[in-house]
Amino acid sequence: MSDFLSKFNKDQYDELVNEKEKDTETEKPSTEKVEQTETKSSASEPSTQPIPSSSNEGRRYEELEETEIDPTYKRKKRRTIIISIVGGVLALLLIFFIYDRSVHVAMEDFVGQPVSEARAWAAEYNIEIDLTHESSMEYDTNQVMSQAIPAGDRVRKGETISLVSSTGPDPDEHIELPDFTEMSQYEAETWIADYKVENLQLLSEYNDDVEEGEFIRLVIRDSNVAEEEYRRRDSAIVYYSRGEEVFEKDIDVPDFTGQTRVEVEQWAETNEIEITYKEEASNSVEVELVVSQSVSPEDKVAKRDEMEVVISLGQATTVPHFGELTMEEATSYGDLVVMVQQRYHSEVPFGGLISQSVSAGTELTDRDNKEIQVVYSQGRPYLRDYRGMLEGDLPQAFYEDYQSKGADIRYTVKYVDAPEVKGTVVGMSKFNEFVSMSYTVEIRISNNANASSGSWDDEEDIQEEISPIEETPQPGEEEEK
């Protein structure tokens, strides 16, 4: 071995190497790439060169096998392990994220939002809502005031969350109403918004007497609620003036003569014209048709203007002055139903007119009551002779002869002994002469007791038997003996 090494010089080594390189050049490129990428076992290990072998047949060289050690192998292996671990962790996190998203949801901020939005969100994620209500000046009605779970926290689907909803301001709170007479309409609107008095409305209306924007009146719909007792729940209206409403005269007035009331009413309603109807008799225009109008045709009027229309009542009968007619003429005058009466009168002579129920000159149509009461005078009352009449007939006779005709003629009774049948009138204090409108006469009635043979025909004897009247009874009453 030592001999071989002594004979192996540098030239021989180079020749051996060159032969090796020639052999390697003939190999495929893929083999070269594989050799170049072989890992090295250690940076300090020496490379082995081909060593010639000792043989009796000649010199023989052995191929030198080269083994290269890669110094970055451990670092690459460590990186591969780390990447594998990180990938596994990320996979686990992704699985957990997907699972969490499938069973949980992030709580949203519903404070200040309508309850309907919270309900829609809860229905989407199968979440129940436990809703309570409280009054609030800060939040409007049905707005969420607070939530038990803060916004952003995870909520498990199917759970129940608690929300507090606003019912608006306290409806039973007493509100001290301001003096609206000192406030403009804008100031009143601001006050209502500040105090959230939703049941207090502001309305504007036209007013001819109050300037625009000025207060008109305050109306609380419940008449039992005074202004000092007003609560937020009470309904009220504050009226402010819009000033006087002025319309342009741009409405043509048609000629309504001969048209019906219905046609006039339709036109007035369409154009907002205030029509006053007056009815008069007319011999030329039929009943219910227009006779005349206060505004001439073709003139123009404005909305809410006023005009008068005269409607025909048809032909009329003029009531006469019955003092110019006799009683016979009065009872058959035209188509009037005249009921004639006679009454006593101390000043109007017989046959003169005392009164008539309808004034002379009045025009009566078929729509009117044509019955007329006419009273003629019978002059002063004339006291009749009732001697020989029975006492029982006196009340009817005095009523029909005097009292029914306006004369207050009454009588008193005195019973005397007389040969006539009991109950027969045998004497009167006055008869067959005119008396005043109010008079009381004494009438003597036979009681058929202590009959006498003397004659009662002599008026002077009767007068001697008359005693002074001490008392005047009421009408129709008889003095009992």
mmCIF file of C-alpha atoms in Angstrom, residues 71-86:
data_model
loop_
_atom_site.group_PDB
_atom_site.id
_atom_site.type_symbol
_atom_site.label_atom_id
_atom_site.label_comp_id
_atom_site.label_asym_id
_atom_site.label_seq_id
_atom_site.Cartn_x
_atom_site.Cartn_y
_atom_site.Cartn_z
ATOM 1 C CA PRO A 71 -25.808 23.165 6.092
ATOM 2 C CA THR A 72 -29.471 24.537 5.897
ATOM 3 C CA TYR A 73 -31.120 21.173 6.309
ATOM 4 C CA LYS A 74 -32.038 21.582 9.981
ATOM 5 C CA ARG A 75 -33.381 25.080 9.470
ATOM 6 C CA LYS A 76 -35.591 23.912 6.601
ATOM 7 C CA LYS A 77 -36.811 20.972 8.585
ATOM 8 C CA ARG A 78 -37.642 23.263 11.539
ATOM 9 C CA ARG A 79 -39.518 25.622 9.202
ATOM 10 C CA THR A 80 -41.529 22.735 7.806
ATOM 11 C CA ILE A 81 -42.538 21.652 11.286
ATOM 12 C CA ILE A 82 -43.525 25.178 12.271
ATOM 13 C CA ILE A 83 -45.592 25.631 9.122
ATOM 14 C CA SER A 84 -47.363 22.345 9.820
ATOM 15 C CA ILE A 85 -48.165 23.405 13.386
ATOM 16 C CA VAL A 86 -49.368 26.859 12.337
#
